[in-house]
């Protein structure tokens, strides 16, 4: 045969064989079964799915071609999705919410870590395919919005409701077209380094948990244990300091003695966990040391959910970030901390809410316009006991127009249209300056005359507003004007009348409640749940109810 004729014929034959092989590899094993499933109208696997309609539309549009199976077993996409379901625990979610146990039950190697899916019946293939598709929708929703609806759980969550920005059906089509499942889900994560670092920290906690041989029974401590004291809880607490690598094993004469070696290890632990490193075991230290790896995983999971609730925001922008649970304010620029200060937050019965609002002005030497609730609950009873109370507290009564009236001529308990305010000065409850970000909750940041309170470890002491340490430094960095030097700021803070300074730009103030976060180095940080908000969220997060059921 002529070579010139043979070569094209051979090429055609090879192409035909290649196409035959390709289409054979791309064949669908369960197209007819999937079509029959949806035509029959039986709910079956999707009986409890919130996404049944979207799933049917997806398969109808692609003529019932499967996504997660290939020649009767899991495709590359299927293996990747299964891995994402398993790894959802690092997001603080429950893999069981995404049918993991039901998927495992279909495995031909259930006893092995790496599950294989071979020799499945047609019905089992259909079940596996649809379970994975429903899991895709569920996990996509929960990663973007959170599993739990915050408005139905936490009345102090005042952020605007987060809106779904993605079409999960379109995302699934992209995956079916070859996009990575992992990369697709990563698009749904909160746009904050806090979330990415939090995932790493939870993964590390799961690794640590594998070495957990402790019983972690609660060891109560009443009062304070100081170095040199003997206490029955010391052996267990020492063991926990060793578990977290703040102490190395050492010989001791008396296991119940709080010795100098343990004292040094405790100080390191306190410093690492945001506590005053005084080396004293009090209730707060004991509570922290009593937390097992699983407890810490639960706390981390709770706060990952809070991050998913957060509306989308530009974390690189200039902002004031207050973590209520950490009693700390950070002034941020490009995600770097340019200024930090201790804060005092609301008492347990006057909890500071979480929300965001733009700061627009500063008031030096402010009046304190006392809220009606405080006037009724505290001021009026004090005046009844002591007619000179208002003058002694540097307070005055004003009418609706702001004009000062004689307090003796007004019955605050019966007459309306009047309010009490405290005049500027060193004893003013707002201190010498306040920072205003107008909001519906009458919350602002301000100075305080009781500056010794900043030395306390637990600082939930206010009526709800945020009291800040070093307010003069905070004012200087916000105004950001060379003419406002230290001397000018001090003068403005010690006047007899208010002075309002409008900021050249609005600065977002973000109030959050985070009992866990991981810093840029991946270090996990935990704080006490001062408002006891974590337990209800953990219960909802670990519930078997779907995310949409809780809306």
Short mmCIF file of C-alpha atoms in Angstrom, two decimals:
data_model
loop_
_atom_site.label_atom_id
_atom_site.label_comp_id
_atom_site.label_asym_id
_atom_site.label_seq_id
_atom_site.Cartn_x
_atom_site.Cartn_y
_atom_site.Cartn_z
CA UNK A 1 0.00 0.00 0.00
CA UNK A 2 1.18 3.48 -0.78
CA UNK A 3 2.66 5.04 2.35
CA UNK A 4 0.95 8.33 1.54
CA UNK A 5 -2.41 6.56 1.72
CA UNK A 6 -1.58 4.30 4.71
CA UNK A 7 -0.58 7.11 7.12
CA UNK A 8 -3.90 9.06 6.89
CA UNK A 9 -5.87 5.79 7.21
CA UNK A 10 -3.88 4.82 10.31
CA UNK A 11 -4.44 8.25 11.80
CA UNK A 12 -8.19 7.97 11.26
CA UNK A 13 -8.25 4.51 12.82
CA UNK A 14 -6.31 5.73 15.87
CA UNK A 15 -8.62 8.73 16.22
CA UNK A 16 -11.67 6.47 16.00
CA UNK A 17 -10.25 4.13 18.62
CA UNK A 18 -9.39 7.09 20.85
CA UNK A 19 -12.88 8.56 20.53
CA UNK A 20 -14.44 5.17 21.19
CA UNK A 21 -12.29 4.80 24.31
CA UNK A 22 -13.13 8.35 25.46
CA UNK A 23 -16.86 7.99 25.06
CA UNK A 24 -16.70 4.58 26.67
CA UNK A 25 -14.90 6.13 29.65
CA UNK A 26 -17.46 8.92 29.77
CA UNK A 27 -20.40 6.55 29.64
CA UNK A 28 -23.12 6.98 32.24
CA UNK A 29 -24.12 3.95 34.27
CA UNK A 30 -27.21 5.42 35.89
CA UNK A 31 -28.68 7.98 33.47
CA UNK A 32 -31.85 5.93 33.01
CA UNK A 33 -32.14 5.24 36.73
CA UNK A 34 -31.70 8.92 37.63
CA UNK A 35 -34.34 9.91 35.08
CA UNK A 36 -36.71 7.29 36.43
CA UNK A 37 -36.08 8.47 39.99
CA UNK A 38 -37.24 11.99 39.20
CA UNK A 39 -40.09 10.92 36.90
CA UNK A 40 -41.49 8.61 39.56
CA UNK A 41 -41.95 11.52 41.95
CA UNK A 42 -40.86 9.44 44.92
CA UNK A 43 -38.89 11.54 47.39
CA UNK A 44 -36.55 8.73 48.45
CA UNK A 45 -33.05 10.00 49.20
CA UNK A 46 -34.14 13.61 48.83
CA UNK A 47 -37.15 13.28 51.14
CA UNK A 48 -35.71 15.72 53.68
CA UNK A 49 -33.77 17.89 51.26
CA UNK A 50 -34.36 21.63 51.12
CA UNK A 51 -32.81 21.59 47.66
CA UNK A 52 -34.86 18.85 45.95
CA UNK A 53 -36.27 21.20 43.31
CA UNK A 54 -32.87 22.67 42.43
CA UNK A 55 -31.33 19.20 42.29
CA UNK A 56 -34.01 17.90 39.91
CA UNK A 57 -33.59 20.94 37.65
CA UNK A 58 -29.82 20.40 37.64
CA UNK A 59 -30.07 16.79 36.50
CA UNK A 60 -32.84 17.51 33.99
CA UNK A 61 -30.70 20.20 32.35
CA UNK A 62 -27.79 17.76 31.93
CA UNK A 63 -30.01 14.91 30.72
CA UNK A 64 -29.53 12.99 33.97
CA UNK A 65 -25.78 12.55 33.57
CA UNK A 66 -24.15 11.84 36.95
CA UNK A 67 -21.42 14.07 38.43
CA UNK A 68 -19.89 12.13 41.30
CA UNK A 69 -19.65 8.62 39.81
CA UNK A 70 -17.43 7.26 37.06
CA UNK A 71 -17.81 3.72 35.74
CA UNK A 72 -19.72 2.71 38.85
CA UNK A 73 -17.36 4.16 41.44
CA UNK A 74 -16.51 7.63 42.74
CA UNK A 75 -15.11 9.99 40.14
CA UNK A 76 -12.31 12.39 40.91
CA UNK A 77 -14.99 15.00 41.69
CA UNK A 78 -16.74 12.52 43.96
CA UNK A 79 -13.58 11.73 45.87
CA UNK A 80 -12.84 15.43 46.25
CA UNK A 81 -16.34 16.22 47.52
CA UNK A 82 -16.19 13.35 50.01
CA UNK A 83 -12.91 14.74 51.30
CA UNK A 84 -14.47 18.19 51.66
CA UNK A 85 -17.37 16.70 53.62
CA UNK A 86 -14.94 14.90 55.93
CA UNK A 87 -12.86 18.09 56.36
CA UNK A 88 -15.90 20.24 57.17
CA UNK A 89 -15.10 19.49 60.82
CA UNK A 90 -12.19 21.93 60.44
CA UNK A 91 -14.81 24.57 59.67
CA UNK A 92 -16.46 23.69 62.97
CA UNK A 93 -19.32 21.95 61.14
CA UNK A 94 -20.59 18.38 61.50
CA UNK A 95 -19.77 16.06 58.57
CA UNK A 96 -22.87 14.04 59.57
CA UNK A 97 -25.01 17.02 58.46
CA UNK A 98 -23.78 16.31 54.94
CA UNK A 99 -24.77 12.60 54.90
CA UNK A 100 -21.31 11.27 55.75
CA UNK A 101 -22.58 8.24 57.66
CA UNK A 102 -25.10 7.37 54.94
CA UNK A 103 -22.37 7.72 52.31
CA UNK A 104 -20.00 5.54 54.32
CA UNK A 105 -22.73 2.92 54.65
CA UNK A 106 -22.65 2.49 50.86
CA UNK A 107 -18.91 1.87 50.84
CA UNK A 108 -17.54 -1.53 49.87
CA UNK A 109 -14.69 -1.01 52.35
CA UNK A 110 -16.41 0.51 55.41
CA UNK A 111 -13.70 -0.74 57.77
CA UNK A 112 -10.91 1.15 55.96
CA UNK A 113 -9.99 4.80 56.33
CA UNK A 114 -9.92 5.41 52.57
CA UNK A 115 -13.38 4.30 51.51
CA UNK A 116 -13.91 2.56 48.17
CA UNK A 117 -17.22 2.26 46.34
CA UNK A 118 -17.29 -0.82 44.10
CA UNK A 119 -19.90 -3.35 42.97
CA UNK A 120 -22.81 -1.09 43.89
CA UNK A 121 -26.30 -1.86 42.69
CA UNK A 122 -28.09 0.65 40.48
CA UNK A 123 -30.20 1.82 43.41
CA UNK A 124 -27.10 2.28 45.56
CA UNK A 125 -25.41 4.29 42.82
CA UNK A 126 -28.43 6.58 42.54
CA UNK A 127 -28.50 7.01 46.31
CA UNK A 128 -24.78 7.79 46.46
CA UNK A 129 -25.01 10.29 43.60
CA UNK A 130 -27.96 12.17 45.09
CA UNK A 131 -26.62 12.12 48.65
CA UNK A 132 -23.42 13.77 47.40
CA UNK A 133 -25.35 16.37 45.39
CA UNK A 134 -27.54 17.28 48.34
CA UNK A 135 -24.41 17.43 50.52
CA UNK A 136 -22.86 19.85 48.01
CA UNK A 137 -25.82 22.23 48.32
CA UNK A 138 -26.00 21.95 52.12
CA UNK A 139 -22.29 22.45 52.67
CA UNK A 140 -22.13 25.34 50.20
CA UNK A 141 -24.95 27.12 52.06
CA UNK A 142 -23.47 26.53 55.51
CA UNK A 143 -19.98 27.66 54.49
CA UNK A 144 -21.34 30.89 53.04
CA UNK A 145 -24.03 31.79 55.57
CA UNK A 146 -23.55 29.55 58.60
CA UNK A 147 -25.68 26.62 59.67
CA UNK A 148 -27.56 28.56 62.37
CA UNK A 149 -29.71 31.64 61.85
CA UNK A 150 -28.25 34.28 64.22
CA UNK A 151 -31.41 36.38 64.41
CA UNK A 152 -33.34 33.46 65.90
CA UNK A 153 -30.60 32.59 68.40
CA UNK A 154 -28.77 35.70 69.63
CA UNK A 155 -30.81 38.86 70.33
CA UNK A 156 -27.56 40.82 70.73
CA UNK A 157 -26.41 40.03 67.18
CA UNK A 158 -27.19 43.34 65.44
CA UNK A 159 -25.25 43.03 62.21
CA UNK A 160 -27.26 43.34 59.02
CA UNK A 161 -28.47 40.02 57.68
CA UNK A 162 -25.94 38.38 55.41
CA UNK A 163 -27.17 37.94 51.87
CA UNK A 164 -26.45 34.85 49.77
CA UNK A 165 -24.29 35.99 46.86
CA UNK A 166 -23.82 32.67 45.06
CA UNK A 167 -26.01 30.42 42.98
CA UNK A 168 -25.20 26.91 44.17
CA UNK A 169 -26.68 25.30 41.05
CA UNK A 170 -24.33 27.34 38.88
CA UNK A 171 -21.42 26.43 41.13
CA UNK A 172 -22.32 22.76 40.77
CA UNK A 173 -22.40 23.15 36.99
CA UNK A 174 -18.88 24.58 37.15
CA UNK A 175 -17.73 21.56 39.17
CA UNK A 176 -19.42 19.22 36.69
CA UNK A 177 -17.51 21.07 33.98
CA UNK A 178 -14.17 20.39 35.62
CA UNK A 179 -13.73 23.01 38.35
CA UNK A 180 -12.13 21.93 41.63
CA UNK A 181 -14.58 21.23 44.45
CA UNK A 182 -12.06 22.51 47.00
CA UNK A 183 -11.46 25.78 45.13
CA UNK A 184 -15.20 26.21 44.62
CA UNK A 185 -15.90 25.91 48.35
CA UNK A 186 -13.00 28.22 49.22
CA UNK A 187 -14.83 31.00 47.36
CA UNK A 188 -17.59 30.71 49.98
CA UNK A 189 -15.33 31.23 53.00
CA UNK A 190 -15.53 34.56 54.86
CA UNK A 191 -13.07 37.01 53.31
CA UNK A 192 -10.98 37.23 56.46
CA UNK A 193 -7.60 35.81 57.42
CA UNK A 194 -9.24 34.98 60.76
CA UNK A 195 -11.22 32.23 59.07
CA UNK A 196 -8.31 30.68 57.21
CA UNK A 197 -6.15 30.73 60.35
CA UNK A 198 -9.05 29.38 62.39
CA UNK A 199 -9.32 26.32 60.13
CA UNK A 200 -5.62 25.60 60.63
CA UNK A 201 -5.95 25.97 64.40
CA UNK A 202 -8.91 23.55 64.54
CA UNK A 203 -7.00 21.06 62.42
CA UNK A 204 -4.13 21.29 64.89
CA UNK A 205 -6.53 20.74 67.80
CA UNK A 206 -7.80 17.55 66.17
CA UNK A 207 -4.20 16.38 65.87
CA UNK A 208 -3.60 17.20 69.55
CA UNK A 209 -6.80 15.39 70.50
CA UNK A 210 -5.34 12.12 69.19
CA UNK A 211 -2.83 12.29 72.08
CA UNK A 212 -5.52 13.06 74.65
CA UNK A 213 -5.32 10.42 77.38
CA UNK A 214 -6.71 12.63 80.17
CA UNK A 215 -10.10 12.18 81.74
CA UNK A 216 -10.64 15.97 81.89
CA UNK A 217 -13.04 15.74 84.79
CA UNK A 218 -13.74 19.20 86.14
CA UNK A 219 -11.41 20.15 89.01
CA UNK A 220 -13.18 22.88 91.00
CA UNK A 221 -11.16 25.65 92.61
CA UNK A 222 -12.75 28.06 95.06
CA UNK A 223 -10.87 31.16 96.12
CA UNK A 224 -7.23 31.38 95.03
CA UNK A 225 -4.28 28.99 95.14
CA UNK A 226 -0.90 30.68 95.42
CA UNK A 227 2.60 29.28 95.06
CA UNK A 228 3.49 27.32 98.18
CA UNK A 229 -0.12 26.25 98.82
CA UNK A 230 -1.31 22.66 98.87
CA UNK A 231 -4.53 21.75 97.10
CA UNK A 232 -6.20 18.56 95.89
CA UNK A 233 -6.64 20.01 92.37
CA UNK A 234 -2.90 20.65 91.86
CA UNK A 235 -1.98 17.19 90.44
CA UNK A 236 -4.65 17.39 87.72
CA UNK A 237 -3.89 21.03 86.87
CA UNK A 238 -0.17 20.27 86.68
CA UNK A 239 -0.90 17.36 84.34
CA UNK A 240 -2.84 19.70 82.07
CA UNK A 241 -0.03 22.25 81.96
CA UNK A 242 2.21 19.39 80.85
CA UNK A 243 -0.33 18.28 78.23
CA UNK A 244 -0.32 21.75 76.67
CA UNK A 245 3.50 21.83 76.85
CA UNK A 246 3.78 24.67 79.36
CA UNK A 247 5.56 22.30 81.74
CA UNK A 248 8.03 19.50 81.20
CA UNK A 249 7.78 16.36 83.39
CA UNK A 250 9.81 16.77 86.58
CA UNK A 251 10.27 15.14 89.98
CA UNK A 252 8.38 16.58 92.93
CA UNK A 253 8.31 15.83 96.62
CA UNK A 254 4.58 16.48 97.09
CA UNK A 255 2.18 16.26 94.09
CA UNK A 256 -0.40 18.46 95.88
CA UNK A 257 2.12 21.30 96.40
CA UNK A 258 1.92 24.31 94.07
CA UNK A 259 5.70 24.57 93.68
CA UNK A 260 7.93 27.13 91.92
CA UNK A 261 8.35 24.98 88.78
CA UNK A 262 4.59 24.78 88.28
CA UNK A 263 4.36 28.49 89.11
CA UNK A 264 6.65 29.35 86.17
CA UNK A 265 4.67 27.10 83.82
CA UNK A 266 1.39 28.64 84.95
CA UNK A 267 2.68 32.14 84.24
CA UNK A 268 3.53 31.10 80.67
CA UNK A 269 0.04 29.62 80.31
CA UNK A 270 -1.63 32.77 81.62
CA UNK A 271 0.36 35.02 79.32
CA UNK A 272 -0.42 32.82 76.32
CA UNK A 273 -4.15 32.96 77.10
CA UNK A 274 -4.49 36.70 77.63
CA UNK A 275 -4.56 36.54 81.42
CA UNK A 276 -2.66 38.53 83.99
CA UNK A 277 0.48 36.36 84.52
CA UNK A 278 0.37 36.63 88.30
CA UNK A 279 0.88 32.89 88.84
CA UNK A 280 -2.28 32.59 90.95
CA UNK A 281 -4.82 29.86 90.29
CA UNK A 282 -8.22 31.50 90.60
CA UNK A 283 -11.62 30.60 89.17
CA UNK A 284 -10.77 31.98 85.69
CA UNK A 285 -7.49 30.06 85.43
CA UNK A 286 -9.12 26.85 86.71
CA UNK A 287 -12.00 27.23 84.23
CA UNK A 288 -9.51 27.59 81.38
CA UNK A 289 -7.33 24.65 82.46
CA UNK A 290 -10.41 22.46 82.81
CA UNK A 291 -11.08 22.71 79.06
CA UNK A 292 -10.19 19.54 77.15
CA UNK A 293 -9.12 19.47 73.49
CA UNK A 294 -12.73 18.65 72.56
CA UNK A 295 -13.96 21.61 74.62
CA UNK A 296 -11.57 23.86 72.71
CA UNK A 297 -12.66 22.40 69.37
CA UNK A 298 -16.25 23.21 70.34
CA UNK A 299 -15.36 26.78 71.31
CA UNK A 300 -13.42 27.26 68.07
CA UNK A 301 -16.35 25.84 66.09
CA UNK A 302 -18.75 28.31 67.68
CA UNK A 303 -16.62 31.25 66.65
CA UNK A 304 -16.07 30.00 63.11
CA UNK A 305 -19.87 30.08 62.82
CA UNK A 306 -19.88 33.68 64.05
CA UNK A 307 -17.37 34.57 61.33
CA UNK A 308 -19.69 33.00 58.74
CA UNK A 309 -22.53 35.18 60.03
CA UNK A 310 -20.55 38.37 59.49
CA UNK A 311 -21.63 40.50 56.53
CA UNK A 312 -19.00 40.88 53.87
CA UNK A 313 -16.58 43.68 54.70
CA UNK A 314 -13.21 45.01 53.64
CA UNK A 315 -10.86 43.83 56.37
CA UNK A 316 -7.97 45.77 54.81
CA UNK A 317 -9.65 49.11 55.45
CA UNK A 318 -9.01 51.38 58.40
CA UNK A 319 -11.27 50.22 61.22
CA UNK A 320 -11.78 50.08 64.96
CA UNK A 321 -12.27 46.48 66.09
CA UNK A 322 -13.56 45.75 69.59
CA UNK A 323 -13.65 42.16 70.81
CA UNK A 324 -16.02 42.29 73.76
CA UNK A 325 -14.98 38.87 75.08
CA UNK A 326 -11.31 39.91 75.00
CA UNK A 327 -11.94 43.33 76.63
CA UNK A 328 -9.75 44.86 73.94
CA UNK A 329 -9.92 47.52 71.23
CA UNK A 330 -7.66 47.44 68.19
CA UNK A 331 -7.26 50.22 65.65
CA UNK A 332 -6.49 48.46 62.37
CA UNK A 333 -4.92 49.58 59.11
CA UNK A 334 -4.33 47.02 56.34
CA UNK A 335 -5.06 44.26 58.90
CA UNK A 336 -2.16 45.47 61.06
CA UNK A 337 -2.75 46.78 64.59
CA UNK A 338 -1.63 50.41 64.87
CA UNK A 339 -3.08 50.97 68.36
CA UNK A 340 -4.48 48.71 71.06
CA UNK A 341 -6.16 49.41 74.38
CA UNK A 342 -7.97 47.63 77.18
CA UNK A 343 -11.71 48.24 77.36
CA UNK A 344 -14.52 47.81 79.85
CA UNK A 345 -17.75 46.37 78.41
CA UNK A 346 -21.34 45.92 79.56
CA UNK A 347 -22.27 43.96 82.65
CA UNK A 348 -23.90 40.58 82.17
CA UNK A 349 -27.36 42.20 82.47
CA UNK A 350 -26.33 45.12 80.22
CA UNK A 351 -24.60 43.13 77.51
CA UNK A 352 -22.81 45.11 74.82
CA UNK A 353 -24.36 44.14 71.45
CA UNK A 354 -22.39 43.18 68.35
CA UNK A 355 -22.79 45.39 65.28
CA UNK A 356 -20.95 47.79 63.01
CA UNK A 357 -21.40 51.54 62.50
CA UNK A 358 -19.19 54.37 61.15
CA UNK A 359 -17.41 56.64 63.63
CA UNK A 360 -17.80 60.23 62.46
CA UNK A 361 -16.88 62.58 65.34
CA UNK A 362 -15.24 62.96 68.75
CA UNK A 363 -16.61 64.96 71.67
CA UNK A 364 -14.09 66.45 74.11
CA UNK A 365 -15.23 67.44 77.62
CA UNK A 366 -18.63 65.86 76.99
CA UNK A 367 -21.90 66.17 78.81
CA UNK A 368 -23.35 62.83 79.81
CA UNK A 369 -26.98 62.75 78.74
CA UNK A 370 -28.20 60.13 81.15
CA UNK A 371 -30.49 57.49 79.56
CA UNK A 372 -34.05 57.40 80.81
CA UNK A 373 -33.61 53.86 82.14
CA UNK A 374 -30.68 54.92 84.36
CA UNK A 375 -32.57 58.04 85.46
CA UNK A 376 -35.54 55.94 86.54
CA UNK A 377 -33.59 53.05 88.07
CA UNK A 378 -30.74 54.94 89.74
CA UNK A 379 -30.98 58.74 89.68
CA UNK A 380 -34.55 59.25 90.94
CA UNK A 381 -34.18 56.80 93.88
CA UNK A 382 -30.90 58.54 94.83
CA UNK A 383 -32.53 61.99 94.71
CA UNK A 384 -35.34 60.75 96.98
CA UNK A 385 -32.77 59.67 99.54
CA UNK A 386 -30.57 62.76 99.12
CA UNK A 387 -32.05 66.01 97.72
CA UNK A 388 -28.50 67.30 97.06
CA UNK A 389 -27.54 64.25 94.99
CA UNK A 390 -27.64 66.03 91.62
CA UNK A 391 -25.44 68.96 92.67
CA UNK A 392 -23.00 66.62 94.43
CA UNK A 393 -22.66 64.56 91.24
CA UNK A 394 -22.28 67.68 89.06
CA UNK A 395 -25.59 66.96 87.36
CA UNK A 396 -28.35 69.26 86.10
CA UNK A 397 -31.86 69.02 84.67
CA UNK A 398 -32.66 70.33 81.19
CA UNK A 399 -35.92 70.68 79.28
CA UNK A 400 -36.69 69.44 75.78
CA UNK A 401 -34.85 72.39 74.26
CA UNK A 402 -31.71 71.75 76.29
CA UNK A 403 -32.25 74.74 78.58
CA UNK A 404 -31.17 74.23 82.20
CA UNK A 405 -34.01 74.35 84.76
CA UNK A 406 -33.95 74.25 88.53
CA UNK A 407 -34.00 70.64 89.67
CA UNK A 408 -36.13 71.57 92.70
CA UNK A 409 -38.92 72.72 90.38
CA UNK A 410 -39.17 69.43 88.48
CA UNK A 411 -40.61 66.12 89.65
CA UNK A 412 -38.64 63.71 87.50
CA UNK A 413 -40.71 60.76 88.66
CA UNK A 414 -43.95 62.26 87.31
CA UNK A 415 -43.14 64.97 84.78
CA UNK A 416 -42.04 64.17 81.23
CA UNK A 417 -40.02 66.24 78.79
CA UNK A 418 -37.05 66.65 81.10
CA UNK A 419 -33.78 64.81 81.30
CA UNK A 420 -30.75 64.71 83.55
CA UNK A 421 -27.24 65.32 82.32
CA UNK A 422 -23.85 65.38 83.99
CA UNK A 423 -21.67 68.41 83.26
CA UNK A 424 -18.14 68.09 81.84
CA UNK A 425 -15.39 67.42 84.33
CA UNK A 426 -13.11 64.83 85.86
CA UNK A 427 -15.96 63.08 87.68
CA UNK A 428 -18.15 62.81 84.57
CA UNK A 429 -19.09 59.19 84.01
CA UNK A 430 -18.01 59.49 80.38
CA UNK A 431 -14.64 60.79 81.45
CA UNK A 432 -13.04 63.54 79.37
CA UNK A 433 -13.81 62.39 75.81
CA UNK A 434 -16.23 60.21 73.88
CA UNK A 435 -16.01 58.70 70.41
CA UNK A 436 -19.25 58.69 68.45
CA UNK A 437 -20.46 56.18 65.87
CA UNK A 438 -24.24 56.89 65.79
CA UNK A 439 -26.31 53.70 66.08
CA UNK A 440 -29.72 52.47 67.20
CA UNK A 441 -28.38 51.06 70.48
CA UNK A 442 -26.97 54.23 72.06
CA UNK A 443 -23.54 52.59 72.28
CA UNK A 444 -20.33 54.58 72.02
CA UNK A 445 -16.72 54.49 73.20
CA UNK A 446 -15.71 56.80 76.01
CA UNK A 447 -13.22 57.60 78.75
CA UNK A 448 -13.93 56.86 82.42
CA UNK A 449 -12.89 58.43 85.72
CA UNK A 450 -12.58 54.91 87.22
CA UNK A 451 -9.33 54.03 85.45
CA UNK A 452 -8.22 51.58 88.13
CA UNK A 453 -10.85 49.15 86.78
CA UNK A 454 -8.66 48.45 83.76
CA UNK A 455 -6.37 46.42 86.01
CA UNK A 456 -9.13 43.86 86.57
CA UNK A 457 -8.97 40.67 84.55
CA UNK A 458 -12.74 40.50 84.03
CA UNK A 459 -14.04 43.88 82.86
CA UNK A 460 -17.78 43.46 82.20
CA UNK A 461 -18.71 46.46 84.33
CA UNK A 462 -20.50 49.14 82.28
CA UNK A 463 -24.10 49.84 81.28
CA UNK A 464 -23.31 48.62 77.77
CA UNK A 465 -21.02 51.31 76.34
CA UNK A 466 -17.31 50.71 75.77
CA UNK A 467 -14.91 52.44 78.19
CA UNK A 468 -11.39 52.78 76.82
CA UNK A 469 -7.99 53.04 78.44
CA UNK A 470 -5.66 55.80 77.13
CA UNK A 471 -8.42 57.74 75.30
CA UNK A 472 -6.10 60.68 74.60
CA UNK A 473 -3.80 58.47 72.51
CA UNK A 474 -6.81 57.03 70.71
CA UNK A 475 -8.10 60.53 69.90
CA UNK A 476 -4.71 61.58 68.56
CA UNK A 477 -4.40 58.65 66.18
CA UNK A 478 -7.97 59.08 64.90
CA UNK A 479 -7.72 62.84 64.28
CA UNK A 480 -4.37 62.28 62.54
CA UNK A 481 -3.53 65.98 62.36
CA UNK A 482 -0.17 67.40 63.47
CA UNK A 483 -1.88 70.48 64.88
CA UNK A 484 -3.64 68.21 67.36
CA UNK A 485 -0.63 67.44 69.51
CA UNK A 486 -0.69 66.04 73.06
CA UNK A 487 -1.02 69.49 74.61
CA UNK A 488 -3.99 70.51 72.45
CA UNK A 489 -5.78 67.23 73.14
CA UNK A 490 -5.31 67.63 76.89
CA UNK A 491 -6.67 71.18 76.72
CA UNK A 492 -9.72 69.97 74.81
CA UNK A 493 -10.30 67.25 77.39
CA UNK A 494 -10.29 69.70 80.33
CA UNK A 495 -12.80 72.37 79.28
CA UNK A 496 -16.02 73.47 80.91
CA UNK A 497 -17.99 73.10 77.69
CA UNK A 498 -18.18 70.43 75.03
CA UNK A 499 -16.08 70.59 71.89
CA UNK A 500 -17.10 68.48 68.91
CA UNK A 501 -14.40 67.51 66.40
CA UNK A 502 -15.64 66.02 63.14
CA UNK A 503 -13.35 63.42 61.64
CA UNK A 504 -12.21 63.92 58.05
CA UNK A 505 -13.40 60.40 57.18
CA UNK A 506 -15.81 57.89 58.62
CA UNK A 507 -14.09 54.97 60.32
CA UNK A 508 -15.98 51.67 60.65
CA UNK A 509 -16.34 50.48 64.23
CA UNK A 510 -16.91 46.71 64.47
CA UNK A 511 -18.01 45.22 67.78
CA UNK A 512 -17.61 41.43 67.88
CA UNK A 513 -17.89 38.71 70.50
CA UNK A 514 -15.16 36.15 69.85
CA UNK A 515 -14.16 33.63 72.50
CA UNK A 516 -11.70 32.07 70.03
CA UNK A 517 -9.55 33.31 67.18
CA UNK A 518 -6.24 32.35 65.61
CA UNK A 519 -3.62 35.02 64.96
CA UNK A 520 -1.39 35.42 61.92
CA UNK A 521 1.07 32.90 63.35
CA UNK A 522 -1.71 30.32 63.67
CA UNK A 523 -1.74 30.50 67.47
CA UNK A 524 -5.15 29.69 68.94
CA UNK A 525 -6.48 32.22 71.45
CA UNK A 526 -9.34 31.45 73.83
CA UNK A 527 -11.25 33.78 76.13
CA UNK A 528 -13.88 33.32 78.83
CA UNK A 529 -17.51 33.34 77.69
CA UNK A 530 -18.45 36.27 79.93
CA UNK A 531 -21.99 36.60 78.51
CA UNK A 532 -22.58 32.83 78.37
CA UNK A 533 -23.55 32.99 74.71
CA UNK A 534 -21.54 29.98 73.58
CA UNK A 535 -23.66 27.16 75.00
CA UNK A 536 -26.84 27.97 73.04
CA UNK A 537 -24.89 28.35 69.80
CA UNK A 538 -23.02 25.08 70.34
CA UNK A 539 -26.30 23.26 70.93
CA UNK A 540 -27.75 24.65 67.69
CA UNK A 541 -24.54 24.00 65.78
CA UNK A 542 -24.42 20.36 66.91
CA UNK A 543 -28.13 19.85 66.25
CA UNK A 544 -29.11 17.50 63.45
CA UNK A 545 -31.55 20.07 62.09
CA UNK A 546 -30.68 21.52 58.72
CA UNK A 547 -29.57 25.12 58.43
CA UNK A 548 -32.76 26.17 56.64
CA UNK A 549 -34.94 24.53 59.28
CA UNK A 550 -33.50 27.02 61.76
CA UNK A 551 -34.33 30.10 59.70
#
